Coordinates of C-alpha atoms and ligand atoms in Angstrom, one line a residue:
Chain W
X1 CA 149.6 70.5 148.4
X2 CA 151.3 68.2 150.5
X3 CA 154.5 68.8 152.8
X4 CA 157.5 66.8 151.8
X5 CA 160.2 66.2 154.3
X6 CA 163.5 64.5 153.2
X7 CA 167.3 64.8 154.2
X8 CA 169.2 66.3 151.8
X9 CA 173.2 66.0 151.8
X10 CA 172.7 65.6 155.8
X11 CA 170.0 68.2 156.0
X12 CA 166.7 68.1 157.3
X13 CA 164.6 69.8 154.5
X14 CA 160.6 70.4 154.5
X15 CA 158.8 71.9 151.4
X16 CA 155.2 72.7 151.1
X17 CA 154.4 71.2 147.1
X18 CA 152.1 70.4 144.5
X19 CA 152.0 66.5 145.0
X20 CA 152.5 66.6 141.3
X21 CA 156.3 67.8 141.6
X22 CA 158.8 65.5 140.5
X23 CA 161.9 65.1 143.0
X24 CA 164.0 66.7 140.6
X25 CA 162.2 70.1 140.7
X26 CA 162.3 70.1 144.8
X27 CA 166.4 70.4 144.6
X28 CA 166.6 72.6 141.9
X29 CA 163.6 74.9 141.9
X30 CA 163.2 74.7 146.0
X31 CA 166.3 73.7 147.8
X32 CA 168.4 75.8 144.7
X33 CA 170.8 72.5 143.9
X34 CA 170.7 73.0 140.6
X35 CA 173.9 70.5 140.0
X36 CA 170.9 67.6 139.3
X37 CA 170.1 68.2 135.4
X38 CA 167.0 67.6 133.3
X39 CA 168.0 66.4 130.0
X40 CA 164.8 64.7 128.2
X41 CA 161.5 63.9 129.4
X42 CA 161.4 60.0 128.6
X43 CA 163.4 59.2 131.5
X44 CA 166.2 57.4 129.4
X45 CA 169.4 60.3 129.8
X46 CA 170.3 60.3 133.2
X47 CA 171.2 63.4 133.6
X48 CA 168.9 63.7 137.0
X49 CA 170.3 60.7 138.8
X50 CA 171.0 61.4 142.7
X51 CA 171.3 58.7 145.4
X52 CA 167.9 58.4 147.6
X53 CA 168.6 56.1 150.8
X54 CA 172.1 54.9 149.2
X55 CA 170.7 53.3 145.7
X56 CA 171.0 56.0 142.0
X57 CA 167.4 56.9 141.2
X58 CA 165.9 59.1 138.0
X59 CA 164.6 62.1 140.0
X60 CA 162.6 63.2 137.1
X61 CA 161.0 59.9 137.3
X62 CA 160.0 59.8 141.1
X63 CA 157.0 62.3 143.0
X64 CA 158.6 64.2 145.8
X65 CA 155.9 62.3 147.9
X66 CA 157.5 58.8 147.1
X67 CA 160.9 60.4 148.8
X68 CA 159.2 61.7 151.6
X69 CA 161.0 60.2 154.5
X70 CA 164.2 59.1 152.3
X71 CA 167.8 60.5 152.5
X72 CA 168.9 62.0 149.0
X73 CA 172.8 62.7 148.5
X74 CA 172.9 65.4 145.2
X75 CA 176.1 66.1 143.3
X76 CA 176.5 68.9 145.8
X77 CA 176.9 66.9 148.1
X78 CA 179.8 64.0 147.5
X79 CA 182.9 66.5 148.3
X80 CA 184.2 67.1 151.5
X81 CA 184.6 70.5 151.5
X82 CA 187.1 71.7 149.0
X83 CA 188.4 68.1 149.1
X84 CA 186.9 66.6 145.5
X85 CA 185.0 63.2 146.1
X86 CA 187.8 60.8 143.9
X87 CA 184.8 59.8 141.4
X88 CA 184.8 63.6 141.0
X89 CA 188.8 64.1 141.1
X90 CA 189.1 61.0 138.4
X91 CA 186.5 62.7 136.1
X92 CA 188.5 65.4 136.2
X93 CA 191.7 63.7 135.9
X94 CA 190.7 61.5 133.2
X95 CA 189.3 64.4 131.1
X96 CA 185.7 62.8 131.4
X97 CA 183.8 65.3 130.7
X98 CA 183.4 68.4 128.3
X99 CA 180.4 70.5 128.4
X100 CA 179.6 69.1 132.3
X101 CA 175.6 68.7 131.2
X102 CA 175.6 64.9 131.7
X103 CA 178.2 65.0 134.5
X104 CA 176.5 65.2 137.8
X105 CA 174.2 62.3 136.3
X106 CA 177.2 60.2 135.6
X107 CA 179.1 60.4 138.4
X108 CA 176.0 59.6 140.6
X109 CA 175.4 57.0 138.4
X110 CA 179.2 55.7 138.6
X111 CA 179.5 56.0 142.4
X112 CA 176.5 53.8 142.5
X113 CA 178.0 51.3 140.2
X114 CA 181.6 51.3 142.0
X115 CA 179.7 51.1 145.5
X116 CA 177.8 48.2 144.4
X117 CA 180.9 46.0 143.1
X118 CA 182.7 47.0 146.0
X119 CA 180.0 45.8 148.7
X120 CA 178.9 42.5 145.9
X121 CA 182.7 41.1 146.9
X122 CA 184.3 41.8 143.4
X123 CA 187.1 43.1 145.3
X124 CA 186.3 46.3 143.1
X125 CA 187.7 44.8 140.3
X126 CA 185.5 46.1 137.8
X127 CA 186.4 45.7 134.4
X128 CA 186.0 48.1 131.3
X129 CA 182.6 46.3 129.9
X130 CA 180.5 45.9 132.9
X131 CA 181.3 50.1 133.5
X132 CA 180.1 50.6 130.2
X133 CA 176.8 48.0 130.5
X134 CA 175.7 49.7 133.6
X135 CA 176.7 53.2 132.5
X136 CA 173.6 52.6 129.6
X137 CA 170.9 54.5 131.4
X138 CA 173.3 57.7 130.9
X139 CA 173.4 59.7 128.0
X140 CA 176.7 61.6 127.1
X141 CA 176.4 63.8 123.9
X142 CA 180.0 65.1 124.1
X143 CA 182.4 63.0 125.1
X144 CA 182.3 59.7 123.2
X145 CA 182.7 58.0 127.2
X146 CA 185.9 56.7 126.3
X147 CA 187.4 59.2 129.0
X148 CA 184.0 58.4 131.2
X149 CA 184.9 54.9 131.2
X150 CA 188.2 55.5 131.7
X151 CA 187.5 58.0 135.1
X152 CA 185.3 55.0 136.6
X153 CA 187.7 52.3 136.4
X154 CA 190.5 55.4 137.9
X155 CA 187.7 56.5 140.1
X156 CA 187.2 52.6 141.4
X157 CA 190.5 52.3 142.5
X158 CA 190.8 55.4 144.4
X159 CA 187.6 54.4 146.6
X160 CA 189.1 51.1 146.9
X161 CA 192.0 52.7 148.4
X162 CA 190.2 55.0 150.5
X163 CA 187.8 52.4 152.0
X164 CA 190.7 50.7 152.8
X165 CA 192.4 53.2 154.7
X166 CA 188.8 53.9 156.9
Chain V
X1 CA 152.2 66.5 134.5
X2 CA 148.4 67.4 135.7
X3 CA 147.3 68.2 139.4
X4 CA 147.1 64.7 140.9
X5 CA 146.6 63.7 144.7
X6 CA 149.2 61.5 146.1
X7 CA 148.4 58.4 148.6
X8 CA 150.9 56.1 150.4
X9 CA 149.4 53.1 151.0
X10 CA 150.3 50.8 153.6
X11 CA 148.3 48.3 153.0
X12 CA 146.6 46.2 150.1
X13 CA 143.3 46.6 151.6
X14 CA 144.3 50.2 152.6
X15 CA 145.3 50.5 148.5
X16 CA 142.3 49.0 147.5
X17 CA 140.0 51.1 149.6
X18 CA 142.0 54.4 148.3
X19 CA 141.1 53.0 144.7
X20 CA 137.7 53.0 146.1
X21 CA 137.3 56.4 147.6
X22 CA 139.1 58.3 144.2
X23 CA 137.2 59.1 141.0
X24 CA 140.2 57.8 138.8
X25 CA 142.5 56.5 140.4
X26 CA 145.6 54.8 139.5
X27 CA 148.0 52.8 141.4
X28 CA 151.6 53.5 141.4
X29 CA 154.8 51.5 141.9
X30 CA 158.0 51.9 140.8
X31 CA 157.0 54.8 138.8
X32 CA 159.2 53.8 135.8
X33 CA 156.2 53.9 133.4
X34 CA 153.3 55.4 134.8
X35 CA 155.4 58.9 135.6
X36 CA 157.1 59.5 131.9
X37 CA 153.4 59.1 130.4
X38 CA 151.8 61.4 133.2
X39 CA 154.7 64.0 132.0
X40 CA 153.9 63.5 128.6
X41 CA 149.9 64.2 129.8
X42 CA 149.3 60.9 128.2
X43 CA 147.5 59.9 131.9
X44 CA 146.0 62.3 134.2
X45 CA 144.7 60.4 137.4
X46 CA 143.0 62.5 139.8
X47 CA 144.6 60.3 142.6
X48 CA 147.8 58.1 142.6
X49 CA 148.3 54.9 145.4
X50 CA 151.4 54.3 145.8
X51 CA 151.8 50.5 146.4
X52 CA 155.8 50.6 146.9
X53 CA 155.5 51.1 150.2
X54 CA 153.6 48.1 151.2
X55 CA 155.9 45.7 153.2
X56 CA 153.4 42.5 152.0
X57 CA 154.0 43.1 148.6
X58 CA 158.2 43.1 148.6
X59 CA 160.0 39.9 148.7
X60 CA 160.9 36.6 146.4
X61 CA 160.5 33.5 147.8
X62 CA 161.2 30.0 147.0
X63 CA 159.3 26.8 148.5
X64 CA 159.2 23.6 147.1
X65 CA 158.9 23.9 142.9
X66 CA 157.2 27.4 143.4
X67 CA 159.4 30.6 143.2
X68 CA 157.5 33.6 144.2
X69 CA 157.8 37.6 143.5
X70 CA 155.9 39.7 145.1
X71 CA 154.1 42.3 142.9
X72 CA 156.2 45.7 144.3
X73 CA 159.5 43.7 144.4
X74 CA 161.8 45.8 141.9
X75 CA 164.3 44.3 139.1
X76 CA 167.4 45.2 141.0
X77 CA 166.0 42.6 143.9
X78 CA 165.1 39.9 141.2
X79 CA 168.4 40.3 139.6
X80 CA 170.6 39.8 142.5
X81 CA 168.2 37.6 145.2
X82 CA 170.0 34.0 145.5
X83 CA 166.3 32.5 145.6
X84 CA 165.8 33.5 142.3
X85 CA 169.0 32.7 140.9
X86 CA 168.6 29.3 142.2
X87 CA 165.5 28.3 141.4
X88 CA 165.1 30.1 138.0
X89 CA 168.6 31.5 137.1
X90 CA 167.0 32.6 133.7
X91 CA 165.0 34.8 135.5
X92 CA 167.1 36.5 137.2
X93 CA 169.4 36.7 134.6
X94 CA 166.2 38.3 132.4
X95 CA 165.6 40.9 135.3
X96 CA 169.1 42.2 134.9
X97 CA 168.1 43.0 131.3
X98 CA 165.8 45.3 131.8
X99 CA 166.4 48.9 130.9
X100 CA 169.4 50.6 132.8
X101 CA 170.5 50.3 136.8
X102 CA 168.2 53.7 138.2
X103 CA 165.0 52.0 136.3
X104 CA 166.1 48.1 138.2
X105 CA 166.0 49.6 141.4
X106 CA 162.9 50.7 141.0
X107 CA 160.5 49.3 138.0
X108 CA 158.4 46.4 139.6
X109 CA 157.4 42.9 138.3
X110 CA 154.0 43.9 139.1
X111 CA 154.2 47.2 137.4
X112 CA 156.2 45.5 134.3
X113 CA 153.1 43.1 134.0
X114 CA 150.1 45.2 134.7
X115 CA 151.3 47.5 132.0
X116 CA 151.6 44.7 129.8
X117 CA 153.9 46.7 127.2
X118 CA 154.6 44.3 123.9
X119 CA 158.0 44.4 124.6
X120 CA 158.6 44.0 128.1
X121 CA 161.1 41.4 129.8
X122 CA 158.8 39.6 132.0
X123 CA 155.9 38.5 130.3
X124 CA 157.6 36.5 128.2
X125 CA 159.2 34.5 131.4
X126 CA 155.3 34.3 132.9
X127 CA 153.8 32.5 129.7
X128 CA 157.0 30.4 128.9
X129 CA 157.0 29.2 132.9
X130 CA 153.0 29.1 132.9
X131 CA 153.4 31.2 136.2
X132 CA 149.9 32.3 138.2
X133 CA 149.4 35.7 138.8
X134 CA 147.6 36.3 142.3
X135 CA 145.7 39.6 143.0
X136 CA 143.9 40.6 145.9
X137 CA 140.9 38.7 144.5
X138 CA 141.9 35.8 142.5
X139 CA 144.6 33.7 140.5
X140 CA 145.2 34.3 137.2
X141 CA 146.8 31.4 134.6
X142 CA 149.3 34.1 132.4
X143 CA 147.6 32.6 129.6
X144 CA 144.7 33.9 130.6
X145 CA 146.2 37.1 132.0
X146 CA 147.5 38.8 128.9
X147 CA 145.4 40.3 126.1
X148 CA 146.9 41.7 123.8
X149 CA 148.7 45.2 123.9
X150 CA 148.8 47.0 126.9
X151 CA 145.7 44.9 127.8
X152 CA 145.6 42.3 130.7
X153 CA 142.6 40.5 132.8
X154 CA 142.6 43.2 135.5
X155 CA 139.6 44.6 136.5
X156 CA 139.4 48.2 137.9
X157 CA 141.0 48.6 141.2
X158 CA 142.1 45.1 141.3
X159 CA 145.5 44.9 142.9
X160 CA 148.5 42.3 141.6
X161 CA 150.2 41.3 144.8
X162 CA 152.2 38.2 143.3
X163 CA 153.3 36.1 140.6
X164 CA 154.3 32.2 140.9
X165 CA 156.6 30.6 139.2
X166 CA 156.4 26.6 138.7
X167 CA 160.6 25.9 138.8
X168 CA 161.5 24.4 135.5
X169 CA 163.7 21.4 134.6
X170 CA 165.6 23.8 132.5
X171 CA 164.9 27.7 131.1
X172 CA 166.7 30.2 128.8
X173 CA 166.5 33.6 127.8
X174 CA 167.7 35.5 124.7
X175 CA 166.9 39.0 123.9
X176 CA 168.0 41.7 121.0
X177 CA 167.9 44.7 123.3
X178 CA 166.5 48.3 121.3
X179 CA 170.2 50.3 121.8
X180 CA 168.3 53.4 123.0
X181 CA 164.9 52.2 124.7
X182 CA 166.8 49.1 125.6
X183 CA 163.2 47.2 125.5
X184 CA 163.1 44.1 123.6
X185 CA 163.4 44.2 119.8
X186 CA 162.4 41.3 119.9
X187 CA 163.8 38.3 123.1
X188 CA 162.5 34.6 123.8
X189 CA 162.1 32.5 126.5
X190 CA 162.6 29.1 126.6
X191 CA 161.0 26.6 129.2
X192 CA 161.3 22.8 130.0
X193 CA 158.5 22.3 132.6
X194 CA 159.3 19.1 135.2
X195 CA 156.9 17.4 133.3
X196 CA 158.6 17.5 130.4
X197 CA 156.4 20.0 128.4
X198 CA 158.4 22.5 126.4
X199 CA 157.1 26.2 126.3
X200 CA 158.3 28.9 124.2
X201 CA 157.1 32.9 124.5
X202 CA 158.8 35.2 122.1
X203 CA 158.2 39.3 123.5
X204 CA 158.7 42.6 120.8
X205 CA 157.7 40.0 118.3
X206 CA 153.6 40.8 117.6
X207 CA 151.7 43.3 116.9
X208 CA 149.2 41.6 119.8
X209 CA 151.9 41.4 122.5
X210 CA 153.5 38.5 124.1
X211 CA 153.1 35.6 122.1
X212 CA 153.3 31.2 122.6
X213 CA 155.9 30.0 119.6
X214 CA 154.0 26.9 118.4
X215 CA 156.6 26.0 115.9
X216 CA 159.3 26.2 117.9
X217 CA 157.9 24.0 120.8
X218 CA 157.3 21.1 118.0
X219 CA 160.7 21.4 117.2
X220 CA 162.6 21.4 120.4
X221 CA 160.1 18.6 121.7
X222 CA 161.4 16.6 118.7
X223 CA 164.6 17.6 119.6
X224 CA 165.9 20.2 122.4
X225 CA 169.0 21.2 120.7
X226 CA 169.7 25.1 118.9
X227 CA 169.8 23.1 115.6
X228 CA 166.3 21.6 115.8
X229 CA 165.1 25.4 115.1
X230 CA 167.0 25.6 112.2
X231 CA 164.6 24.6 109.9
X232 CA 161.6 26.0 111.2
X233 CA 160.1 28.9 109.6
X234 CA 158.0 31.7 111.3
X235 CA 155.8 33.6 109.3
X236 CA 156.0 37.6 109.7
X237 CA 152.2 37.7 109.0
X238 CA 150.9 39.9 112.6
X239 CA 154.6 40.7 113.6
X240 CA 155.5 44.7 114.0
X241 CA 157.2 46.4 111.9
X242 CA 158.5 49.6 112.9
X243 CA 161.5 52.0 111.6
X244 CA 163.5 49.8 114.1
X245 CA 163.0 46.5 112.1
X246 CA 160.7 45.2 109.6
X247 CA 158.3 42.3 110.3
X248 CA 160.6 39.7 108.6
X249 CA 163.2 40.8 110.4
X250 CA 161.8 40.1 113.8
X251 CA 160.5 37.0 112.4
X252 CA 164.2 36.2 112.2
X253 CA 165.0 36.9 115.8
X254 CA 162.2 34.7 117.0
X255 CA 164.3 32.1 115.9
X256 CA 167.7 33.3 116.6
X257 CA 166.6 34.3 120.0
X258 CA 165.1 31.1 120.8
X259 CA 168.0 29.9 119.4
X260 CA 170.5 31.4 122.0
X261 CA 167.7 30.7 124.7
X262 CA 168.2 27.1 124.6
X263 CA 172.0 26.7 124.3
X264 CA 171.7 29.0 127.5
X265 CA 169.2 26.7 129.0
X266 CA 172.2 24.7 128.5
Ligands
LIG1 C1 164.5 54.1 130.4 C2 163.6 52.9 130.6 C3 164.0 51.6 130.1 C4 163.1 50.6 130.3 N1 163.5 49.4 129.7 C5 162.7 48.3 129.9 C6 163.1 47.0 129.4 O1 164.2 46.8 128.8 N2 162.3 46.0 129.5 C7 161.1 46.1 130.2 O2 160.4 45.1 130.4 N3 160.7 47.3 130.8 C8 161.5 48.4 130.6 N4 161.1 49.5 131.2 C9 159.9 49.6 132.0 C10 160.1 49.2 133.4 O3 160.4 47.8 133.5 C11 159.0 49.6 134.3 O4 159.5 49.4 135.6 C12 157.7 48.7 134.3 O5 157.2 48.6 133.0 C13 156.6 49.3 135.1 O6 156.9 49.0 136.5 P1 156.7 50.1 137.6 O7 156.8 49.4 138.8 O8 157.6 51.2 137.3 O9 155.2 50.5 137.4 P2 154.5 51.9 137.4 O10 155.0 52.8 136.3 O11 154.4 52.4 138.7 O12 153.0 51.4 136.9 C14 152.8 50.9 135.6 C15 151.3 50.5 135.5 O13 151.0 49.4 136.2 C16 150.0 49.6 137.2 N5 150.4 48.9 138.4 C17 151.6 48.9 139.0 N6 151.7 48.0 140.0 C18 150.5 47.4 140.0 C19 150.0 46.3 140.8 N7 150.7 45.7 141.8 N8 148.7 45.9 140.6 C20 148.0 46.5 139.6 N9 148.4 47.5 138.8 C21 149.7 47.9 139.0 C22 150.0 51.1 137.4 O14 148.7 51.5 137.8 C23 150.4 51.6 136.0 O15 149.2 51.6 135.2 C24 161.9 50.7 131.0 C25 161.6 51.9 131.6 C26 162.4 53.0 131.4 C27 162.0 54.3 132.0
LIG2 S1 166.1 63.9 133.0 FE1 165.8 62.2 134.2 S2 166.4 60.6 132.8 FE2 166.5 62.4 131.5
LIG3 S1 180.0 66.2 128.6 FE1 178.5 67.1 127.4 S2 176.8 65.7 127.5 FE2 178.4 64.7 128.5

């Protein structure tokens, strides 16, 4: 057993675990955020993806001890307050989702992607095909990601815009 | 996944002694293979050192013709670090191949190479470059360092710390990515040392891992042009075969890989 401290959406958190626990099972079976998926167990889906100190990680793929110190933003954590994060308002939007498994995964994933272009100088012009390259380590079985591409490149915008006006 | 111990090491003599201290011990880095095969129970190490950690062991670097990646540095940092897409833009370029963005930022060179899979990105760029492979107790030609599948010249406990690139007058790389896995079906690297010796390594090829392409070096030595591999034929004798493509077929790509490798070596 080891004790794991982390900061979770702005929280100080400490859990006593088995130093065999993933990060995934500290949000959901511990800290009850149970937004972060599991959706295989070959780490290829996605569906687990959270932000730990500001980059999209697999948290099925990580031991809570290699977070230990590390900030970790879930899905629960992106809105402010009953005010939807736009990467969550364009999914919505755009239609980009239907069953919601692959969801939280995505939009992690796709915050990640948007943040990155943004702070590489693109301007936050990202364009239709790098969304979908960089959207390959996430696994949608509904949707056919047409309306997942199309959220990002709405979502992408919207940050733009409200980067802008900070 | 079974009970394991966790270390974080902060050191590579601290890492090493850990190794020391456990009964089987295994180090860990970016995690992106060793943790899917400890779910699967394919690995149970009583104790796992975590190298990621270890400030010594993060970085690229370029000085004089030598590019060098530490062994903890992950893709992402490869991919995007302005060292390493001047010195060796194909590298770079072949770090940004690998698997998806959450596995860049954290899969490691040295975690890509120790594990020595026979169709991983970088150890096709280490024998094509003829780069050296430094540990905490020697240097290793990558000739010399891989052996086959999932087999390399590491000894038990010995740590990776480094690899080090000679920069090339020219390199390319090509690769037919699996669609799910998004490992090499089968990808080549082409090299053009300052010397002017021509090295080709074709990865997801053979069934005994990352392999030199005689054939293909005669050829582009003759001529370095796509066309000079036109005519060369590669025998799918010791190639894999799997439900994903038959021998012949990746016998195929060798060329058209190494094809594409040189008209991006340009
Ligand atoms: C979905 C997915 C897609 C992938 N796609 C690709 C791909 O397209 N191409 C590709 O090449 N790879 C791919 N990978 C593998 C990925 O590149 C891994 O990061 C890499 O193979 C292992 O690096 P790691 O740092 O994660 O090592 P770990 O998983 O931490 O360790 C792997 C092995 O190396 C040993 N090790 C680690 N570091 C050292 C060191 N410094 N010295 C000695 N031993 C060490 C460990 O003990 C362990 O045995 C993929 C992985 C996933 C999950
Ligand atoms: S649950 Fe993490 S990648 Fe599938
Ligand atoms: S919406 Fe169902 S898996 Fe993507």
């Amino acid at each position: 057993m080891s004790t794991v401290k982390l900061t979770v959406n702005g929280k100080a958190v400490s859990v006593d675990v088995e130093d065999r626990t993933l990060l995934v099972h500290v949000l959901r079976d511990h800290l009850n955020l149970t937004g972060t998926h599991v959706g295989c167990d070959t780490s290829q889906c996605g569906a687990c993806v959270v932000h730990m100190d500001g980059k999209a990680v697999k948290s099925c793929t990580m031991l809570a001890g290699q977070a230990d110190g590390s900030s970790v933003t879930t899905i629960e954590g992106i809105a402010k307050g009953d005010e939807l994060h736009p990467m969550q308002a364009a999914f919505r939007d755009n239609h980009g989702l239907q069953c919601g498994y692959c969801t939280p995964g995505m939009i992690m994933s796709a915050i990640d992607i948007v943040q990155r272009h943004h702070s590489q100088g693109s301007g936050g012009q990202l364009d239709e095909a790098t969304v979908r390259q960089e959207l390959e380590g996430n696994i949608c079985r509904c949707t056919g990601y047409h309306n997942i591409v199309k959220a990002v490149l709405d979502a992408a915008g919207r940050m733009k815009v409200a980067q802008a006006a900070e | 996944m079974y009970q394991t111990t966790y270390h974080r090491a902060s050191s590579v003599d601290e890492a090493a002694s850990l190794f020391g201290k456990s009964s089987e011990a295994k180090f860990l880095a970016g995690g992106q293979t060793l943790l899917p095969v400890m779910k699967q129970r394919l690995a149970g190490p009583s104790d796992v050192i975590d190298l990621s950690k270890i400030k010594d062991m993060i970085g690229v670097e370029a000085a004089g013709d030598t590019l060098t990646i530490k062994a903890a540095t992950p893709h992402y940092d490869v991919a995007t670090s302005d060292a390493a897409k001047k010195a060796i833009p194909a590298l770079a370029y072949l770090a940004s191949l690998i698997g998806d963005p959450a596995v860049r930022y954290r899969g490691t060179i040295g975690g890509s190479i120790a594990n020595n899979d026979p169709a991983a990105d970088y150890p096709a760029a280490l024998l094509a470059l003829g780069a050296t492979v430094k540990t905490n107790k020697r240097s290793i030609p990558a000739e010399d360092f891989f052996q086959g599948l999932f087999t390399t010249a590491l000894e038990d406990g010995e740590i990776i710390t480094a690899v080090s690139f000679p920069v090339p007058a020219k390199a390319g790389y090509a690769k037919m990515r699996h669609p799910a896995s998004r490992f090499a079906l089968t990808a080549v690297f082409v090299a053009q040392t300052k010397s002017g010796e021509i090295r080709v390594a074709a990865t997801g090829a053979s069934q005994s891992g990352v392999m030199r392409v005689g054939a293909i070096e005669a050829a582009l030595k003759a001529n370095w042009s796509p066309s000079a591999i036109d005519s060369v034929s590669i025998p799918a004798s010791g190639l894999l075969s799997d439900i994903h493509g038959t021998s012949e077929y990746r016998a195929n790509l060798v060329k058209v890989m190494a094809q594409r490798a040189v008209a991006a070596a340009g």
